[in-house]
PDB file of C-alpha atoms in Angstrom:
ATOM      1  CA  MET A   1     -23.172 -10.250   9.007  1.00 54.00           C
ATOM      2  CA  GLY A   2     -21.691  -6.565   9.460  1.00 60.00           C
ATOM      3  CA  LYS A   3     -19.069  -7.597   6.558  1.00 64.00           C
ATOM      4  CA  LEU A   4     -21.888  -8.204   4.233  1.00 60.00           C
ATOM      5  CA  VAL A   5     -23.738  -5.055   5.059  1.00 64.00           C
ATOM      6  CA  LEU A   6     -20.685  -3.133   4.389  1.00 68.00           C
ATOM      7  CA  TYR A   7     -19.944  -5.131   1.201  1.00 64.00           C
ATOM      8  CA  ARG A   8     -23.386  -4.246  -0.172  1.00 67.00           C
ATOM      9  CA  LEU A   9     -23.238  -0.617   0.855  1.00 67.00           C
ATOM     10  CA  GLY A  10     -19.861  -0.440  -1.129  1.00 68.00           C
ATOM     11  CA  PHE A  11     -22.107  -1.080  -4.099  1.00 68.00           C
ATOM     12  CA  ALA A  12     -24.936   1.066  -3.083  1.00 70.00           C
ATOM     13  CA  ILE A  13     -23.219   4.315  -2.522  1.00 74.00           C
ATOM     14  CA  PRO A  14     -21.440   4.586  -6.077  1.00 77.00           C
ATOM     15  CA  GLN A  15     -25.043   3.604  -7.603  1.00 75.00           C
ATOM     16  CA  LEU A  16     -26.291   6.897  -5.860  1.00 75.00           C
ATOM     17  CA  LEU A  17     -23.523   8.993  -6.998  1.00 77.00           C
ATOM     18  CA  VAL A  18     -24.149   7.804 -10.719  1.00 80.00           C
ATOM     19  CA  VAL A  19     -27.830   8.322 -10.427  1.00 77.00           C
ATOM     20  CA  SER A  20     -27.360  11.912  -9.032  1.00 76.00           C
ATOM     21  CA  VAL A  21     -25.063  12.939 -11.906  1.00 79.00           C
ATOM     22  CA  VAL A  22     -27.454  11.242 -14.338  1.00 80.00           C
ATOM     23  CA  VAL A  23     -30.400  12.809 -13.015  1.00 76.00           C
ATOM     24  CA  PHE A  24     -28.833  16.422 -12.979  1.00 75.00           C
ATOM     25  CA  SER A  25     -27.453  15.714 -16.648  1.00 76.00           C
ATOM     26  CA  LEU A  26     -30.802  14.800 -18.120  1.00 71.00           C
ATOM     27  CA  THR A  27     -32.295  18.342 -17.531  1.00 69.00           C
ATOM     28  CA  TYR A  28     -30.035  19.692 -20.083  1.00 68.00           C
ATOM     29  CA  LEU A  29     -31.455  17.212 -22.649  1.00 69.00           C
ATOM     30  CA  VAL A  30     -34.938  18.846 -22.499  1.00 70.00           C
ATOM     31  CA  PRO A  31     -35.556  21.449 -25.040  1.00 68.00           C
ATOM     32  CA  GLY A  32     -36.656  24.832 -24.079  1.00 68.00           C
ATOM     33  CA  SER A  33     -35.936  27.002 -21.296  1.00 70.00           C
ATOM     34  CA  PRO A  34     -37.439  26.677 -17.554  1.00 73.00           C
ATOM     35  CA  ALA A  35     -37.667  30.495 -17.535  1.00 74.00           C
ATOM     36  CA  ALA A  36     -39.478  30.602 -20.730  1.00 71.00           C
ATOM     37  CA  ALA A  37     -41.939  28.001 -19.381  1.00 72.00           C
ATOM     38  CA  ILE A  38     -42.398  29.957 -16.156  1.00 72.00           C
ATOM     39  CA  LEU A  39     -43.231  33.432 -18.063  1.00 73.00           C
ATOM     40  CA  GLY A  40     -45.335  31.912 -20.735  1.00 70.00           C
ATOM     41  CA  VAL A  41     -45.660  32.396 -24.545  1.00 69.00           C
ATOM     42  CA  SER A  42     -45.530  36.281 -24.113  1.00 71.00           C
ATOM     43  CA  ALA A  43     -42.292  36.223 -22.481  1.00 71.00           C
ATOM     44  CA  THR A  44     -39.408  38.476 -24.208  1.00 74.00           C
ATOM     45  CA  PRO A  45     -35.967  37.464 -24.379  1.00 76.00           C
ATOM     46  CA  GLU A  46     -34.885  40.110 -22.034  1.00 75.00           C
ATOM     47  CA  SER A  47     -37.453  38.856 -19.287  1.00 78.00           C
ATOM     48  CA  ILE A  48     -36.332  35.269 -19.965  1.00 74.00           C
ATOM     49  CA  ALA A  49     -32.674  36.234 -19.562  1.00 78.00           C
ATOM     50  CA  LEU A  50     -33.495  38.154 -16.297  1.00 80.00           C
ATOM     51  CA  VAL A  51     -35.415  35.061 -14.906  1.00 75.00           C
ATOM     52  CA  GLU A  52     -32.631  32.886 -15.998  1.00 72.00           C
ATOM     53  CA  GLU A  53     -30.199  35.020 -14.156  1.00 74.00           C
ATOM     54  CA  GLN A  54     -32.322  34.999 -11.091  1.00 74.00           C
ATOM     55  CA  LEU A  55     -32.588  31.285 -10.913  1.00 73.00           C
ATOM     56  CA  GLY A  56     -28.797  30.657 -11.782  1.00 72.00           C
ATOM     57  CA  LEU A  57     -29.481  29.082 -15.206  1.00 72.00           C
ATOM     58  CA  ASN A  58     -27.080  31.131 -16.879  1.00 71.00           C
ATOM     59  CA  ARG A  59     -24.078  29.750 -14.768  1.00 74.00           C
ATOM     60  CA  PRO A  60     -21.640  26.962 -15.998  1.00 74.00           C
ATOM     61  CA  ALA A  61     -23.285  23.309 -15.872  1.00 71.00           C
ATOM     62  CA  GLY A  62     -20.178  22.096 -13.745  1.00 75.00           C
ATOM     63  CA  GLU A  63     -20.498  25.106 -11.075  1.00 76.00           C
ATOM     64  CA  ARG A  64     -24.351  24.273 -10.749  1.00 79.00           C
ATOM     65  CA  LEU A  65     -23.732  20.440 -10.335  1.00 77.00           C
ATOM     66  CA  LEU A  66     -21.000  20.974  -7.510  1.00 80.00           C
ATOM     67  CA  GLU A  67     -23.707  23.405  -5.677  1.00 78.00           C
ATOM     68  CA  TRP A  68     -26.219  20.755  -6.058  1.00 76.00           C
ATOM     69  CA  PHE A  69     -23.904  17.970  -4.728  1.00 77.00           C
ATOM     70  CA  GLY A  70     -23.127  20.373  -1.879  1.00 78.00           C
ATOM     71  CA  GLY A  71     -26.834  20.711  -1.141  1.00 78.00           C
ATOM     72  CA  LEU A  72     -27.307  16.922  -1.253  1.00 78.00           C
ATOM     73  CA  VAL A  73     -24.643  16.429   1.493  1.00 77.00           C
ATOM     74  CA  GLN A  74     -26.618  18.769   3.623  1.00 80.00           C
ATOM     75  CA  GLY A  75     -30.168  17.207   2.940  1.00 78.00           C
ATOM     76  CA  ASP A  76     -31.116  20.241   0.642  1.00 79.00           C
ATOM     77  CA  LEU A  77     -32.325  19.460  -2.873  1.00 81.00           C
ATOM     78  CA  GLY A  78     -32.824  23.053  -4.060  1.00 80.00           C
ATOM     79  CA  THR A  79     -35.671  25.260  -4.367  1.00 83.00           C
ATOM     80  CA  ALA A  80     -38.587  24.825  -6.921  1.00 84.00           C
ATOM     81  CA  TYR A  81     -38.336  27.308  -9.738  1.00 82.00           C
ATOM     82  CA  ARG A  82     -42.338  28.131  -9.743  1.00 78.00           C
ATOM     83  CA  SER A  83     -43.373  27.880  -6.036  1.00 80.00           C
ATOM     84  CA  GLY A  84     -40.211  28.986  -4.532  1.00 80.00           C
ATOM     85  CA  LEU A  85     -40.552  26.210  -1.902  1.00 86.00           C
ATOM     86  CA  PRO A  86     -37.779  23.963  -0.812  1.00 88.00           C
ATOM     87  CA  VAL A  87     -38.001  20.589  -2.890  1.00 87.00           C
ATOM     88  CA  THR A  88     -37.370  18.565   0.353  1.00 89.00           C
ATOM     89  CA  GLU A  89     -40.624  20.249   1.886  1.00 90.00           C
ATOM     90  CA  MET A  90     -42.538  19.520  -1.267  1.00 90.00           C
ATOM     91  CA  LEU A  91     -41.544  15.978  -1.279  1.00 91.00           C
ATOM     92  CA  ALA A  92     -42.222  15.458   2.436  1.00 91.00           C
ATOM     93  CA  GLN A  93     -45.806  16.254   1.835  1.00 90.00           C
ATOM     94  CA  ARG A  94     -46.124  13.738  -1.095  1.00 91.00           C
ATOM     95  CA  ILE A  95     -44.151  10.979   0.198  1.00 92.00           C
ATOM     96  CA  PRO A  96     -46.576   9.698   2.722  1.00 92.00           C
ATOM     97  CA  ALA A  97     -49.338   8.828   0.099  1.00 91.00           C
ATOM     98  CA  THR A  98     -47.081   7.354  -2.376  1.00 91.00           C
ATOM     99  CA  LEU A  99     -45.137   5.288   0.291  1.00 92.00           C
ATOM    100  CA  SER A 100     -48.321   4.097   1.943  1.00 92.00           C
ATOM    101  CA  MET A 101     -49.792   2.871  -1.526  1.00 91.00           C
ATOM    102  CA  ILE A 102     -46.469   1.245  -2.524  1.00 92.00           C
ATOM    103  CA  LEU A 103     -45.924  -0.486   0.849  1.00 92.00           C
ATOM    104  CA  GLY A 104     -49.680  -1.561   0.788  1.00 93.00           C
ATOM    105  CA  GLY A 105     -49.225  -3.030  -2.755  1.00 93.00           C
ATOM    106  CA  MET A 106     -46.321  -4.855  -1.717  1.00 93.00           C
ATOM    107  CA  VAL A 107     -47.977  -6.451   1.455  1.00 94.00           C
ATOM    108  CA  VAL A 108     -50.797  -7.683  -0.992  1.00 94.00           C
ATOM    109  CA  ALA A 109     -48.172  -8.934  -3.701  1.00 93.00           C
ATOM    110  CA  ILE A 110     -46.112 -10.951  -0.903  1.00 93.00           C
ATOM    111  CA  VAL A 111     -49.269 -12.149   0.696  1.00 93.00           C
ATOM    112  CA  ILE A 112     -50.921 -13.389  -2.570  1.00 92.00           C
ATOM    113  CA  GLY A 113     -47.654 -14.418  -4.280  1.00 91.00           C
ATOM    114  CA  VAL A 114     -46.074 -16.414  -1.676  1.00 90.00           C
ATOM    115  CA  GLY A 115     -49.343 -18.028  -0.724  1.00 90.00           C
ATOM    116  CA  VAL A 116     -50.353 -19.094  -4.016  1.00 90.00           C
ATOM    117  CA  GLY A 117     -47.005 -20.181  -5.084  1.00 89.00           C
ATOM    118  CA  VAL A 118     -46.329 -22.303  -1.956  1.00 88.00           C
ATOM    119  CA  TYR A 119     -49.872 -24.039  -2.473  1.00 88.00           C
ATOM    120  CA  THR A 120     -49.725 -24.751  -6.194  1.00 88.00           C
ATOM    121  CA  GLY A 121     -45.927 -25.553  -5.705  1.00 84.00           C
ATOM    122  CA  THR A 122     -46.911 -28.308  -3.292  1.00 83.00           C
ATOM    123  CA  ARG A 123     -49.623 -29.746  -5.629  1.00 84.00           C
ATOM    124  CA  PRO A 124     -48.243 -29.473  -9.249  1.00 83.00           C
ATOM    125  CA  GLY A 125     -50.374 -30.801 -11.926  1.00 81.00           C
ATOM    126  CA  THR A 126     -53.648 -30.696 -10.031  1.00 86.00           C
ATOM    127  CA  LYS A 127     -56.916 -28.772 -10.880  1.00 87.00           C
ATOM    128  CA  ALA A 128     -56.174 -26.249  -8.186  1.00 85.00           C
ATOM    129  CA  ASP A 129     -52.612 -25.815  -9.684  1.00 84.00           C
ATOM    130  CA  ARG A 130     -53.813 -25.402 -13.355  1.00 88.00           C
ATOM    131  CA  LEU A 131     -56.668 -23.076 -12.207  1.00 89.00           C
ATOM    132  CA  LEU A 132     -54.382 -20.728 -10.002  1.00 88.00           C
ATOM    133  CA  THR A 133     -51.574 -20.751 -12.343  1.00 85.00           C
ATOM    134  CA  GLY A 134     -53.893 -19.612 -15.197  1.00 85.00           C
ATOM    135  CA  GLY A 135     -55.154 -16.848 -12.863  1.00 87.00           C
ATOM    136  CA  THR A 136     -51.585 -15.645 -12.377  1.00 87.00           C
ATOM    137  CA  VAL A 137     -51.492 -15.212 -16.188  1.00 85.00           C
ATOM    138  CA  LEU A 138     -54.369 -13.325 -16.233  1.00 85.00           C
ATOM    139  CA  GLY A 139     -53.089 -11.092 -13.384  1.00 86.00           C
ATOM    140  CA  ILE A 140     -49.954 -10.141 -15.182  1.00 86.00           C
ATOM    141  CA  ALA A 141     -52.093  -9.450 -18.425  1.00 86.00           C
ATOM    142  CA  ILE A 142     -54.422  -6.979 -16.782  1.00 86.00           C
ATOM    143  CA  PRO A 143     -53.255  -3.415 -17.042  1.00 86.00           C
ATOM    144  CA  GLU A 144     -53.148  -1.877 -13.457  1.00 85.00           C
ATOM    145  CA  PHE A 145     -54.904   1.464 -14.382  1.00 84.00           C
ATOM    146  CA  TRP A 146     -57.879  -0.617 -15.954  1.00 88.00           C
ATOM    147  CA  LEU A 147     -57.928  -2.957 -12.711  1.00 88.00           C
ATOM    148  CA  GLY A 148     -58.148   0.278 -10.521  1.00 87.00           C
ATOM    149  CA  ILE A 149     -61.063   1.660 -12.410  1.00 88.00           C
ATOM    150  CA  LEU A 150     -62.724  -1.835 -12.314  1.00 90.00           C
ATOM    151  CA  LEU A 151     -62.241  -2.233  -8.664  1.00 88.00           C
ATOM    152  CA  THR A 152     -63.371   1.298  -8.100  1.00 87.00           C
ATOM    153  CA  THR A 153     -66.554   0.868 -10.143  1.00 88.00           C
ATOM    154  CA  VAL A 154     -67.601  -2.282  -8.332  1.00 88.00           C
ATOM    155  CA  PHE A 155     -66.405  -1.743  -4.699  1.00 87.00           C
ATOM    156  CA  ALA A 156     -66.762   1.951  -4.548  1.00 83.00           C
ATOM    157  CA  ALA A 157     -69.403   3.258  -6.997  1.00 83.00           C
ATOM    158  CA  GLN A 158     -71.735   0.383  -7.123  1.00 84.00           C
ATOM    159  CA  LEU A 159     -71.478  -1.519  -3.608  1.00 83.00           C
ATOM    160  CA  GLY A 160     -70.300   1.510  -1.722  1.00 81.00           C
ATOM    161  CA  TRP A 161     -68.115  -0.490   0.636  1.00 83.00           C
ATOM    162  CA  LEU A 162     -65.112   1.576   0.043  1.00 82.00           C
ATOM    163  CA  PRO A 163     -64.404   5.145  -0.593  1.00 80.00           C
ATOM    164  CA  ILE A 164     -63.674   6.355  -4.255  1.00 75.00           C
ATOM    165  CA  ILE A 165     -61.151   8.982  -3.146  1.00 72.00           C
ATOM    166  CA  GLY A 166     -59.113   7.152  -0.701  1.00 71.00           C
ATOM    167  CA  TRP A 167     -56.345   9.049   0.653  1.00 82.00           C
ATOM    168  CA  VAL A 168     -56.628  10.179   4.455  1.00 84.00           C
ATOM    169  CA  PRO A 169     -53.338  10.968   6.321  1.00 87.00           C
ATOM    170  CA  PHE A 170     -52.786   8.329   9.049  1.00 87.00           C
ATOM    171  CA  THR A 171     -52.055  11.191  11.606  1.00 86.00           C
ATOM    172  CA  VAL A 172     -55.713  12.350  10.935  1.00 86.00           C
ATOM    173  CA  ASP A 173     -57.543   9.188  10.708  1.00 85.00           C
ATOM    174  CA  PRO A 174     -55.647   5.827  11.011  1.00 88.00           C
ATOM    175  CA  TRP A 175     -58.844   3.770  10.399  1.00 89.00           C
ATOM    176  CA  GLY A 176     -59.802   6.249   7.309  1.00 86.00           C
ATOM    177  CA  TRP A 177     -56.029   5.774   6.076  1.00 89.00           C
ATOM    178  CA  PHE A 178     -56.281   2.017   6.228  1.00 91.00           C
ATOM    179  CA  VAL A 179     -59.698   1.712   4.433  1.00 89.00           C
ATOM    180  CA  GLY A 180     -58.539   4.346   1.831  1.00 87.00           C
ATOM    181  CA  LEU A 181     -55.579   2.048   1.066  1.00 90.00           C
ATOM    182  CA  ILE A 182     -57.383  -1.249   0.328  1.00 90.00           C
ATOM    183  CA  LEU A 183     -58.385  -0.429  -3.386  1.00 90.00           C
ATOM    184  CA  PRO A 184     -54.995   1.079  -4.381  1.00 90.00           C
ATOM    185  CA  SER A 185     -53.065  -1.596  -2.523  1.00 92.00           C
ATOM    186  CA  LEU A 186     -55.177  -4.457  -4.416  1.00 92.00           C
ATOM    187  CA  THR A 187     -54.752  -2.595  -7.731  1.00 91.00           C
ATOM    188  CA  LEU A 188     -51.096  -2.419  -7.225  1.00 90.00           C
ATOM    189  CA  GLY A 189     -50.489  -5.864  -5.413  1.00 91.00           C
ATOM    190  CA  ILE A 190     -52.518  -8.263  -7.909  1.00 91.00           C
ATOM    191  CA  THR A 191     -50.141  -7.996 -10.695  1.00 89.00           C
ATOM    192  CA  GLY A 192     -47.046  -8.213  -8.548  1.00 90.00           C
ATOM    193  CA  GLY A 193     -48.650 -10.873  -6.694  1.00 91.00           C
ATOM    194  CA  ALA A 194     -49.084 -12.803  -9.817  1.00 91.00           C
ATOM    195  CA  ILE A 195     -45.513 -12.506 -10.813  1.00 91.00           C
ATOM    196  CA  ILE A 196     -44.284 -13.526  -7.380  1.00 92.00           C
ATOM    197  CA  ALA A 197     -46.555 -16.479  -7.289  1.00 91.00           C
ATOM    198  CA  ARG A 198     -45.303 -17.938 -10.592  1.00 89.00           C
ATOM    199  CA  GLN A 199     -41.690 -17.494  -9.260  1.00 89.00           C
ATOM    200  CA  THR A 200     -42.558 -19.115  -5.796  1.00 89.00           C
ATOM    201  CA  ARG A 201     -44.383 -22.152  -7.482  1.00 89.00           C
ATOM    202  CA  ALA A 202     -41.392 -22.819  -9.855  1.00 87.00           C
ATOM    203  CA  SER A 203     -39.094 -22.638  -6.793  1.00 86.00           C
ATOM    204  CA  MET A 204     -41.070 -24.853  -4.542  1.00 85.00           C
ATOM    205  CA  VAL A 205     -41.426 -27.483  -7.362  1.00 85.00           C
ATOM    206  CA  ARG A 206     -37.507 -27.540  -7.727  1.00 84.00           C
ATOM    207  CA  ALA A 207     -36.972 -27.519  -4.061  1.00 80.00           C
ATOM    208  CA  LEU A 208     -39.204 -30.511  -3.402  1.00 79.00           C
ATOM    209  CA  ALA A 209     -37.802 -32.323  -6.299  1.00 78.00           C
ATOM    210  CA  ALA A 210     -34.237 -32.015  -4.796  1.00 78.00           C
ATOM    211  CA  PRO A 211     -32.685 -35.189  -3.486  1.00 81.00           C
ATOM    212  CA  TYR A 212     -32.685 -34.076   0.185  1.00 77.00           C
ATOM    213  CA  THR A 213     -36.555 -34.434  -0.122  1.00 79.00           C
ATOM    214  CA  ASP A 214     -36.186 -38.211  -0.515  1.00 77.00           C
ATOM    215  CA  THR A 215     -33.632 -38.460   2.083  1.00 81.00           C
ATOM    216  CA  LEU A 216     -35.767 -36.800   4.733  1.00 79.00           C
ATOM    217  CA  THR A 217     -38.699 -38.777   3.728  1.00 79.00           C
ATOM    218  CA  ALA A 218     -36.882 -42.042   4.175  1.00 81.00           C
ATOM    219  CA  ALA A 219     -35.505 -40.917   7.453  1.00 79.00           C
ATOM    220  CA  GLY A 220     -39.318 -40.539   8.545  1.00 79.00           C
ATOM    221  CA  VAL A 221     -39.519 -36.705   8.609  1.00 77.00           C
ATOM    222  CA  PRO A 222     -43.254 -35.601   8.638  1.00 81.00           C
ATOM    223  CA  ARG A 223     -44.413 -34.394   5.030  1.00 79.00           C
ATOM    224  CA  TRP A 224     -45.437 -31.008   6.476  1.00 78.00           C
ATOM    225  CA  LYS A 225     -42.121 -30.211   8.089  1.00 79.00           C
ATOM    226  CA  ILE A 226     -40.330 -31.029   4.844  1.00 78.00           C
ATOM    227  CA  LEU A 227     -42.525 -28.775   2.828  1.00 78.00           C
ATOM    228  CA  TYR A 228     -42.581 -25.820   5.007  1.00 76.00           C
ATOM    229  CA  GLN A 229     -39.193 -26.038   7.093  1.00 75.00           C
ATOM    230  CA  TYR A 230     -36.975 -27.050   4.197  1.00 75.00           C
ATOM    231  CA  GLY A 231     -38.808 -26.620   0.996  1.00 77.00           C
ATOM    232  CA  VAL A 232     -40.137 -23.201   1.665  1.00 79.00           C
ATOM    233  CA  LYS A 233     -36.862 -21.967   3.099  1.00 77.00           C
ATOM    234  CA  ASN A 234     -34.841 -23.244   0.159  1.00 78.00           C
ATOM    235  CA  ALA A 235     -37.616 -21.940  -2.231  1.00 79.00           C
ATOM    236  CA  MET A 236     -37.438 -18.379  -0.778  1.00 81.00           C
ATOM    237  CA  VAL A 237     -33.938 -17.495  -1.926  1.00 78.00           C
ATOM    238  CA  PRO A 238     -34.765 -16.707  -5.778  1.00 80.00           C
ATOM    239  CA  VAL A 239     -38.251 -15.334  -4.634  1.00 85.00           C
ATOM    240  CA  LEU A 240     -36.395 -12.619  -2.806  1.00 84.00           C
ATOM    241  CA  ALA A 241     -35.075 -11.422  -6.178  1.00 82.00           C
ATOM    242  CA  SER A 242     -38.467 -11.355  -7.917  1.00 86.00           C
ATOM    243  CA  ILE A 243     -39.769  -9.300  -4.709  1.00 88.00           C
ATOM    244  CA  GLY A 244     -37.185  -6.767  -5.472  1.00 85.00           C
ATOM    245  CA  VAL A 245     -38.035  -6.552  -9.302  1.00 86.00           C
ATOM    246  CA  VAL A 246     -41.758  -6.137  -8.248  1.00 90.00           C
ATOM    247  CA  PHE A 247     -41.009  -3.401  -5.787  1.00 89.00           C
ATOM    248  CA  ALA A 248     -39.297  -1.440  -8.746  1.00 87.00           C
ATOM    249  CA  ILE A 249     -42.311  -2.033 -10.803  1.00 88.00           C
ATOM    250  CA  LEU A 250     -44.589  -0.926  -8.259  1.00 90.00           C
ATOM    251  CA  ILE A 251     -42.963   2.271  -7.994  1.00 89.00           C
ATOM    252  CA  GLY A 252     -43.433   3.064 -11.406  1.00 85.00           C
ATOM    253  CA  VAL A 253     -47.104   1.867 -11.709  1.00 89.00           C
ATOM    254  CA  SER A 254     -48.133   3.728  -8.530  1.00 88.00           C
ATOM    255  CA  PHE A 255     -47.437   7.104 -10.233  1.00 86.00           C
ATOM    256  CA  VAL A 256     -50.186   6.217 -12.554  1.00 87.00           C
ATOM    257  CA  ILE A 257     -52.485   4.425 -10.060  1.00 89.00           C
ATOM    258  CA  GLU A 258     -52.321   7.901  -8.066  1.00 87.00           C
ATOM    259  CA  LYS A 259     -54.386   9.558 -10.697  1.00 85.00           C
ATOM    260  CA  VAL A 260     -57.084   6.901 -10.519  1.00 85.00           C
ATOM    261  CA  PHE A 261     -57.766   7.105  -6.957  1.00 86.00           C
ATOM    262  CA  SER A 262     -56.771  10.936  -6.709  1.00 83.00           C
ATOM    263  CA  PHE A 263     -53.788  10.206  -4.323  1.00 86.00           C
ATOM    264  CA  PRO A 264     -51.700  13.560  -3.793  1.00 88.00           C
ATOM    265  CA  GLY A 265     -48.419  11.581  -4.076  1.00 87.00           C
ATOM    266  CA  LEU A 266     -45.179  11.968  -6.072  1.00 89.00           C
ATOM    267  CA  GLY A 267     -46.740  10.958  -9.491  1.00 86.00           C
ATOM    268  CA  SER A 268     -48.864  14.156  -9.789  1.00 85.00           C
ATOM    269  CA  LEU A 269     -46.002  16.302  -8.632  1.00 88.00           C
ATOM    270  CA  MET A 270     -43.727  14.645 -11.144  1.00 87.00           C
ATOM    271  CA  LEU A 271     -46.060  15.207 -13.971  1.00 85.00           C
ATOM    272  CA  THR A 272     -46.683  18.832 -13.250  1.00 84.00           C
ATOM    273  CA  SER A 273     -42.988  19.440 -12.821  1.00 84.00           C
ATOM    274  CA  THR A 274     -41.875  17.961 -15.857  1.00 82.00           C
ATOM    275  CA  ILE A 275     -44.560  19.834 -17.981  1.00 80.00           C
ATOM    276  CA  GLY A 276     -43.511  23.165 -16.349  1.00 78.00           C
ATOM    277  CA  GLN A 277     -39.856  22.126 -16.448  1.00 80.00           C
ATOM    278  CA  ASP A 278     -39.380  22.568 -12.795  1.00 82.00           C
ATOM    279  CA  PHE A 279     -36.358  20.548 -12.886  1.00 83.00           C
ATOM    280  CA  PRO A 280     -35.338  20.789  -9.111  1.00 84.00           C
ATOM    281  CA  VAL A 281     -38.588  18.914  -8.242  1.00 88.00           C
ATOM    282  CA  VAL A 282     -38.126  16.471 -10.973  1.00 86.00           C
ATOM    283  CA  GLN A 283     -34.483  15.765  -9.904  1.00 85.00           C
ATOM    284  CA  GLY A 284     -35.747  15.382  -6.391  1.00 87.00           C
ATOM    285  CA  VAL A 285     -38.455  13.029  -7.206  1.00 89.00           C
ATOM    286  CA  VAL A 286     -36.162  10.831  -9.462  1.00 86.00           C
ATOM    287  CA  LEU A 287     -33.433  10.763  -6.811  1.00 86.00           C
ATOM    288  CA  PHE A 288     -35.766   9.753  -4.118  1.00 88.00           C
ATOM    289  CA  THR A 289     -37.341   6.823  -6.061  1.00 88.00           C
ATOM    290  CA  ALA A 290     -33.931   5.706  -7.207  1.00 85.00           C
ATOM    291  CA  THR A 291     -32.848   5.837  -3.491  1.00 85.00           C
ATOM    292  CA  LEU A 292     -35.805   3.852  -2.707  1.00 87.00           C
ATOM    293  CA  VAL A 293     -35.088   1.125  -5.103  1.00 85.00           C
ATOM    294  CA  ILE A 294     -31.420   0.855  -4.238  1.00 83.00           C
ATOM    295  CA  ALA A 295     -32.409   0.925  -0.427  1.00 83.00           C
ATOM    296  CA  VAL A 296     -34.809  -2.080  -1.036  1.00 84.00           C
ATOM    297  CA  ASN A 297     -32.245  -3.978  -3.072  1.00 80.00           C
ATOM    298  CA  LEU A 298     -29.727  -3.521  -0.333  1.00 79.00           C
ATOM    299  CA  LEU A 299     -32.234  -5.056   2.178  1.00 81.00           C
ATOM    300  CA  ILE A 300     -33.036  -7.941  -0.207  1.00 80.00           C
ATOM    301  CA  ASP A 301     -29.269  -8.602  -0.740  1.00 75.00           C
ATOM    302  CA  ILE A 302     -28.899  -8.833   3.059  1.00 76.00           C
ATOM    303  CA  LEU A 303     -31.870 -11.058   3.613  1.00 77.00           C
ATOM    304  CA  TYR A 304     -30.315 -13.287   0.735  1.00 72.00           C
ATOM    305  CA  GLY A 305     -27.255 -13.323   2.691  1.00 69.00           C
ATOM    306  CA  LEU A 306     -29.213 -14.470   5.838  1.00 70.00           C
ATOM    307  CA  ILE A 307     -31.008 -17.244   4.123  1.00 68.00           C
ATOM    308  CA  ASN A 308     -28.188 -18.507   1.836  1.00 63.00           C
ATOM    309  CA  PRO A 309     -24.734 -18.292   3.955  1.00 60.00           C
ATOM    310  CA  GLN A 310     -22.897 -19.061   0.595  1.00 58.00           C
ATOM    311  CA  ALA A 311     -23.786 -15.582  -0.588  1.00 54.00           C
ATOM    312  CA  ARG A 312     -21.993 -13.840   2.087  1.00 57.00           C
ATOM    313  CA  PRO A 313     -18.561 -12.394   1.280  1.00 55.00           C
ATOM    314  CA  ALA A 314     -15.690 -14.390   2.786  1.00 55.00           C
TER     315      ALA A 314
END
C-alpha cells in the first residue's frame, strides 16, 4: 500500500509544480497594470511607476517567480496588493465557508448518487428505474444557480424552514452551521448526485450481468449477498472516477452558489481580486483549488487501488 501512495505522489507533485508556474505566468497575460487599477483613472504615469516599484512589479519575471516559489516552500503566498494583508491569512478566513459547502454538496451527491444508482441498477427496466433515471436527466440539466434560487424561494422565503443567508461558522454555532449548509449542499449535490447515479446504475448493471453472478446463484448464495457484497463492490471501481470528476465540478460551481446564499467564501474573493488585478490573491485561490483537486484525485487513486488490487503498482 505504501508503494501505491508513493507512486501516486510521484505524479501529484509535478502537477502542483506545473500548476504553480502556469498560475504565476497567466497574470502576465492580463492587460493593464495592477498599480493603475489600484490608483484609479486619475493616476499619472509617475505615480503608477512609483507603486509598481513599491510592489516589485518592475522586477524581472524570473526573479519574481523564484521569490514566489521560495515563499511557497515556507507556506507564504505573498501579500495582497490592495489590503496589504498576507494572502494565506485572507484564504484562511474564506476557506471554511467554501470547503463546508463543497463537502456538504459531496455528501449529498454521494448519498443520492450511490443510493439511486444501486437501486435502479438492481431493477433495470422497471417503472422505478425509468422514473428515477429520467429524474437524473432533469437533475443534470437544471442550472445550479437557478436551483439554488428555487430552493431558497420555497424553503426559506415562503415556508421559513431554513435561513436565507446560511453561513454561520462552526466555532460560533455548530447547529446553525449545519442548518445553514442544507440548502447550499442540496443545490450542489443534486446535479452531482445525478451524474454519480447514472454511472453507478450502469456499473451495477454490468456487474450483475457478469458470469460470476450466475455462478454464485447456482452455488446457492443469497440474492442480497450477491447484490451488495459482490455487485456493489465491483461496481464502485468506475464510480470512484465519477466522484472525482464531480468534486472538481462542485469546486467551480461553488464559486457561483456562494453569491446565491451570500457565503463569504473564495468565490467572492476571487471575483473582487480578479477585477482589481490583485494577482497574489488570485494566484493563492487558484493554487489552493488546484491543490484540493489533486489531493482528492490522489485519495481516489488510493481507494481505487484498495478496491482493485490489479491497479496497484508491481
